Short mmCIF file of C-alpha atoms in Angstrom, two decimals:
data_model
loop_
_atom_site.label_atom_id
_atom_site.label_comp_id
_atom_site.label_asym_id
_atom_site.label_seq_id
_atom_site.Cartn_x
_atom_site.Cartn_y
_atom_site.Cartn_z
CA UNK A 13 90.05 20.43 -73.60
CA UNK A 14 93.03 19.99 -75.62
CA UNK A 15 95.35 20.75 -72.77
CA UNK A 16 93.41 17.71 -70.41
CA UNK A 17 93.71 15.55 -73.17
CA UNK A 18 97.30 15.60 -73.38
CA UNK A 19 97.49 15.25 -70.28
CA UNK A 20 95.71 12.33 -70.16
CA UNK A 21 97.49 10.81 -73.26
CA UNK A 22 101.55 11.54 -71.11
CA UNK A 23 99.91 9.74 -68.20
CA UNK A 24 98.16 6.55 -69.99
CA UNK A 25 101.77 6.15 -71.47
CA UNK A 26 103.93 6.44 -68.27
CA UNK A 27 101.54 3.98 -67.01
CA UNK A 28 102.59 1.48 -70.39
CA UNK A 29 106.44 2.38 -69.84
CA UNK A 30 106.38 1.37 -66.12
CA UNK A 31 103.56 -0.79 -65.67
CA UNK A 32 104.52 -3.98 -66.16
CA UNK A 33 104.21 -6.78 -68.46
CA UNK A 34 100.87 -7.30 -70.54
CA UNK A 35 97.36 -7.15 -69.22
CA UNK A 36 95.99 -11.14 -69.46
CA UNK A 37 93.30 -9.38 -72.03
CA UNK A 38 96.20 -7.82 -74.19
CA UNK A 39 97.71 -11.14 -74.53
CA UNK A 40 94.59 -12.81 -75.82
CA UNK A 41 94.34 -10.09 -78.26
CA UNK A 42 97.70 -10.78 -79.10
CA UNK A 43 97.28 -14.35 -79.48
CA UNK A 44 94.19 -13.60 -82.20
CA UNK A 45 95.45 -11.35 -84.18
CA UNK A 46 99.29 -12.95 -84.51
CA UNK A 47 97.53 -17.08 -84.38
CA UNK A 48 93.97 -16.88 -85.46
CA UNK A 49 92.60 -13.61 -86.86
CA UNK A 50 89.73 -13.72 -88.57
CA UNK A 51 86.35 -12.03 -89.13
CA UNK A 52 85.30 -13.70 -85.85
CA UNK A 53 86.46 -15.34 -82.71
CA UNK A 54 84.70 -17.05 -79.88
CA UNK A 55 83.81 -14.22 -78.23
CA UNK A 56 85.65 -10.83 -80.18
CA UNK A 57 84.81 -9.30 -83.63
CA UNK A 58 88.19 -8.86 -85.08
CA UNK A 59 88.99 -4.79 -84.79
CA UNK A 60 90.92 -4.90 -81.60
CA UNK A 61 92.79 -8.24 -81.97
CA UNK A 62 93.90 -6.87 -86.05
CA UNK A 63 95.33 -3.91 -84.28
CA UNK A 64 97.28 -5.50 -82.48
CA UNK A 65 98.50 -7.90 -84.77
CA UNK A 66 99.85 -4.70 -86.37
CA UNK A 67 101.08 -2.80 -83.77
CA UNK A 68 103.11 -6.19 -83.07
CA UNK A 69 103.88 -6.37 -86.53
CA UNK A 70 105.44 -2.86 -86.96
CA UNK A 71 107.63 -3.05 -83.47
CA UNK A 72 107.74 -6.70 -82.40
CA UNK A 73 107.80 -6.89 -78.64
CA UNK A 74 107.53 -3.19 -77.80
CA UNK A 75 104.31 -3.04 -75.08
CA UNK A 76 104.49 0.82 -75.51
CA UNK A 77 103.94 0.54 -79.21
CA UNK A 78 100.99 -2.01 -79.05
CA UNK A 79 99.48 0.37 -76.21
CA UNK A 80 99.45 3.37 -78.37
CA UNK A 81 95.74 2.94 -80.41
CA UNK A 82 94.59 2.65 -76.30
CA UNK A 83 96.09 5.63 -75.45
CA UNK A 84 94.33 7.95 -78.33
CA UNK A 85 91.56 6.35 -77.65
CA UNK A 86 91.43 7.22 -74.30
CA UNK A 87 92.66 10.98 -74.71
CA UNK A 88 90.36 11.02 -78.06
CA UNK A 89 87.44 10.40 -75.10
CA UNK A 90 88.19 13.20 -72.99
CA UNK A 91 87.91 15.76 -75.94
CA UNK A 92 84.52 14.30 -77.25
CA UNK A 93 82.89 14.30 -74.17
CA UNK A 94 83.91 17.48 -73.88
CA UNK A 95 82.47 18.46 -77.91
CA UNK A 96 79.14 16.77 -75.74
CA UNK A 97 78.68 19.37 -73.12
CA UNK A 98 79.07 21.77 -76.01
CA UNK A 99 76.68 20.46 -77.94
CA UNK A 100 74.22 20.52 -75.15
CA UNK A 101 74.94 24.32 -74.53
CA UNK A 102 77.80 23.93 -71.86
CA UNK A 103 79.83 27.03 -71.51
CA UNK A 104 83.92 26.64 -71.32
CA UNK A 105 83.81 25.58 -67.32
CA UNK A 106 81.15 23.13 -68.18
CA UNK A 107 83.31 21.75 -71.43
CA UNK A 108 86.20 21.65 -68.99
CA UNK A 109 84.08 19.97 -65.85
CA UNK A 110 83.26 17.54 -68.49
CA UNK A 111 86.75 16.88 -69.70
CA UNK A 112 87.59 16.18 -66.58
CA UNK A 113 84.64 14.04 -65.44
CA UNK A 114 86.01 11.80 -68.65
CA UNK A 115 89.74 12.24 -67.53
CA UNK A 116 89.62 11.33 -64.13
CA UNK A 117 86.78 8.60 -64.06
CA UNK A 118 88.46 5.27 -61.97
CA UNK A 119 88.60 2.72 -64.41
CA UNK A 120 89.77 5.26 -67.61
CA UNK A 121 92.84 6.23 -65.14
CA UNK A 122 93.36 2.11 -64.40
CA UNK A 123 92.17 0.72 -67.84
CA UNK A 124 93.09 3.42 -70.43
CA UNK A 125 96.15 2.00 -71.80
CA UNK A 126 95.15 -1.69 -71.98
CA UNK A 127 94.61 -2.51 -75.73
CA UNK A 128 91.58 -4.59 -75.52
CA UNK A 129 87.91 -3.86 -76.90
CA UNK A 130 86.32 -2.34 -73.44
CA UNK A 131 89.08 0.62 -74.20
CA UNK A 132 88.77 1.11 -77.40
CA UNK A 133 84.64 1.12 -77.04
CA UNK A 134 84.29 4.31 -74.77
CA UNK A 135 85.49 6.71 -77.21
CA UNK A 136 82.82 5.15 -80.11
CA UNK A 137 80.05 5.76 -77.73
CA UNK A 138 81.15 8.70 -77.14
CA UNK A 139 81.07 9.49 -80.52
CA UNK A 140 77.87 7.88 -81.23
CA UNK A 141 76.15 10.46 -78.64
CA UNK A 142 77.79 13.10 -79.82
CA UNK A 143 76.42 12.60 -83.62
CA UNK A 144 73.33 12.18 -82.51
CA UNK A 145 73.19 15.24 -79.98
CA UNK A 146 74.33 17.25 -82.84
CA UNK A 147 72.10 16.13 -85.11
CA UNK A 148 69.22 17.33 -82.44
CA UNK A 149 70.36 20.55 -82.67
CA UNK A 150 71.56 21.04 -86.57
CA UNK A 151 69.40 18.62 -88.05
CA UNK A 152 72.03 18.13 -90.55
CA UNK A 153 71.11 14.25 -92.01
CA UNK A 154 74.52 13.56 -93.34
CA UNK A 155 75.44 12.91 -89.73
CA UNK A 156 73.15 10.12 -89.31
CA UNK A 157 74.86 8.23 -92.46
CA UNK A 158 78.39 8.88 -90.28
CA UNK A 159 76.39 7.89 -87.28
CA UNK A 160 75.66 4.39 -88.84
CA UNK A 161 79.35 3.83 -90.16
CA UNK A 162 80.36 4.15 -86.82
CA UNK A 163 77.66 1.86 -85.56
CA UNK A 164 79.26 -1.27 -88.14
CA UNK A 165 82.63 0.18 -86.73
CA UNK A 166 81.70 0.01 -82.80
CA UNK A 167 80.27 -4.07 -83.65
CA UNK A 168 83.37 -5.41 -84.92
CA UNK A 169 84.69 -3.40 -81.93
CA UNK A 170 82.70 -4.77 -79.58
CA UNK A 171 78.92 -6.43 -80.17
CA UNK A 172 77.32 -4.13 -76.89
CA UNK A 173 76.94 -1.49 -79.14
CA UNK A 174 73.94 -2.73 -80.59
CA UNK A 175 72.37 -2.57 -77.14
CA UNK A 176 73.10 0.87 -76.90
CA UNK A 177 71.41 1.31 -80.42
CA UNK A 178 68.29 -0.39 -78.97
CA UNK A 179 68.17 1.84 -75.69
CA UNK A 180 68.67 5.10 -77.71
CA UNK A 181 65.86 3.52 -80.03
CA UNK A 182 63.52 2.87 -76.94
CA UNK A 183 64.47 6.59 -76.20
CA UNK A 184 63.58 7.75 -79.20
CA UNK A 185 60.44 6.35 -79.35
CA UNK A 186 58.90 7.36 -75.83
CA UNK A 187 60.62 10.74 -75.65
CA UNK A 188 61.14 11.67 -78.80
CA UNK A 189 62.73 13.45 -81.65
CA UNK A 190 60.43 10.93 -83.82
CA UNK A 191 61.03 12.69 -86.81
CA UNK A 192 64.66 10.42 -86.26
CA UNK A 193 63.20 8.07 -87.18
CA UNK A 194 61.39 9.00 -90.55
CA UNK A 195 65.21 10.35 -91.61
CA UNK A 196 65.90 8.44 -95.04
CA UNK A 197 69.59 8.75 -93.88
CA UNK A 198 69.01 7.31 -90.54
CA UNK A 199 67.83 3.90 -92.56
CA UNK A 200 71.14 4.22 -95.31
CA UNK A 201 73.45 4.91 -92.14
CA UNK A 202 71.67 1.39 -90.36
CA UNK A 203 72.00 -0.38 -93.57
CA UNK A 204 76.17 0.60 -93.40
CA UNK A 205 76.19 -0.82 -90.04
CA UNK A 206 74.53 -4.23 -91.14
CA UNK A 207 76.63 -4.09 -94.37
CA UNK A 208 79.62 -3.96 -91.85
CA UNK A 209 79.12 -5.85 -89.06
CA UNK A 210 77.46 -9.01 -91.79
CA UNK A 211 81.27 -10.54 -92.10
CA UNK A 212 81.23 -11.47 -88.45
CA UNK A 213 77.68 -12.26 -87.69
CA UNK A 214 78.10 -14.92 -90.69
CA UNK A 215 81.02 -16.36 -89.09
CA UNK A 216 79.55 -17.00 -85.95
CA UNK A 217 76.54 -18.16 -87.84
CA UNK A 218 78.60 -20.48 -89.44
CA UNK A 219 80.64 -21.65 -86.30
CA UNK A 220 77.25 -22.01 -84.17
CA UNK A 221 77.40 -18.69 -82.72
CA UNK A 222 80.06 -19.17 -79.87
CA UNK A 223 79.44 -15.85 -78.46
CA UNK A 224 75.88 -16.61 -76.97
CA UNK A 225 77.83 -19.47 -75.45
CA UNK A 226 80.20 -17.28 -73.57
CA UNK A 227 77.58 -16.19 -71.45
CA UNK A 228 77.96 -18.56 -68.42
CA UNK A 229 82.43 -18.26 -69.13
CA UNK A 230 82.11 -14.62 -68.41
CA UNK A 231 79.89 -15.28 -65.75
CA UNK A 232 82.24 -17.85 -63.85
CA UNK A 233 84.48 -15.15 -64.84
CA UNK A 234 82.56 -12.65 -62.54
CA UNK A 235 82.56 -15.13 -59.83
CA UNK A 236 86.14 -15.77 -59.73
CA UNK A 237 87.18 -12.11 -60.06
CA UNK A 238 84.60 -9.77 -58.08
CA UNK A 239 82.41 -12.64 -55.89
CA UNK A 240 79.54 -12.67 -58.22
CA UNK A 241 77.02 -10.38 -59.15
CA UNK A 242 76.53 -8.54 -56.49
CA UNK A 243 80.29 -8.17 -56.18
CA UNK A 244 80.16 -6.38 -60.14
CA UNK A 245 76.77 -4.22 -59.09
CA UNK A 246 79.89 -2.91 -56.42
CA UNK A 247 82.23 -2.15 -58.75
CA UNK A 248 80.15 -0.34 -61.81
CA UNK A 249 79.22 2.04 -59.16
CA UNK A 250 82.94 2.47 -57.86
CA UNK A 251 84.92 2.83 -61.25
CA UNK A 252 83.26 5.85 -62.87
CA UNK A 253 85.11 7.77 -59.85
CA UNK A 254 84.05 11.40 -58.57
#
């Protein structure tokens, strides 16, 4: 799995050296973090755009260098979804099958070196699935206190994670283990997140929560870029690739 991810990691930076000039979404980033940072913006918690207000900080103008937190991030994926398949009793074909399920997947190959939230976010799902597939099978709790740092991690990442919190939740609850949910450590590890995550949700509190607002921007967004909904339904089931 190693070996793939590697792999993956020489490609995504070819692909900063001779790609081009920024991605529009890494020079909003870039605007935050060098112009505006804070614990909120209109529509980002602050992880991504503080990264790269340091990346631009320690080597001003270098693309490559403010591309490199992508770049783990997107190799880190391919080994994790890999740990996955192990966790779920996959042999070393299925591991590697995985791997390259991860590896290969459309918008990874297109995306994976972009430093913006949506590529930083796959490998703390990943993560997030992986704790709590292990914890199925160890029933170690101290995971699920890890688990919920992650969670308050993942928000200021990227608020969607909370909507995978309340599918896995739903999950839970109509297919169990419900015994989760009675963990002590599952409620400490939620309380982490909140603890976390409070410094933005106050600031959009306070600012009259511009991110609900963004709804019908990204939406216009949609229509100018892909034709609308039914041009997005398209392209979700395109990008994951073979």
């Amino acid at each position: 799995m190693l070996s793939i991810a590697a792999a993956v990691a020489v490609a995504q930076l070819v692909a900063s050296a001779v790609g081009g000039g920024y991605w529009f979404d890494e020079v909003y980033m870039l605007a935050i973090g060098r112009h505006h940072l804070d614990w909120g913006s209109a529509d980002q918690p602050p992880i991504v755009p503080a990264l790269a207000a340091l990346m631009d900080r320690v080597a001003p103008g270098s693309i490559i260098a403010l591309r490199l937190p992508a770049v783990v991030a997107t190799a880190a994926a391919v080994v994790v979804a890999a740990l996955i398949a192990r966790e779920l009793g996959g042999d070393r074909r299925a591991q590697a099958l995985t791997d390259g399920a991860q590896a290969t997947a459309l918008w990874i190959t297109l995306a994976g070196h972009w430093l913006t939230p949506y590529t930083v976010e796959p490998v703390q799902w990943l993560v997030l699935v992986w704790l709590l597939v292990r914890w199925i099978r160890v029933r170690d709790d101290r995971l699920l206190a890890v688990l919920g740092l992650l969670v308050g991690v993942a928000a200021e990442t990227k608020f969607q994670v909370l909507l995978l919190c309340a599918v896995l939740a739903v999950a839970v609850l109509a297919l169990g283990p419900r015994e989760l949910l009675g963990r002590p450590l599952l409620w400490l590890g939620a309380g982490i997140a909140a603890l976390i995550a409070a410094p933005t949700l106050i600031w959009q509190a306070v600012h009259g929560w511009p991110q609900l607002q963004m709804g019908a921007v990204v939406a216009s967004e949609a229509d100018a870029l892909y034709g609308g909904r039914t041009g997005v339904a398209l392209t979700l089931v395109l990008v994951p690739g073979i």
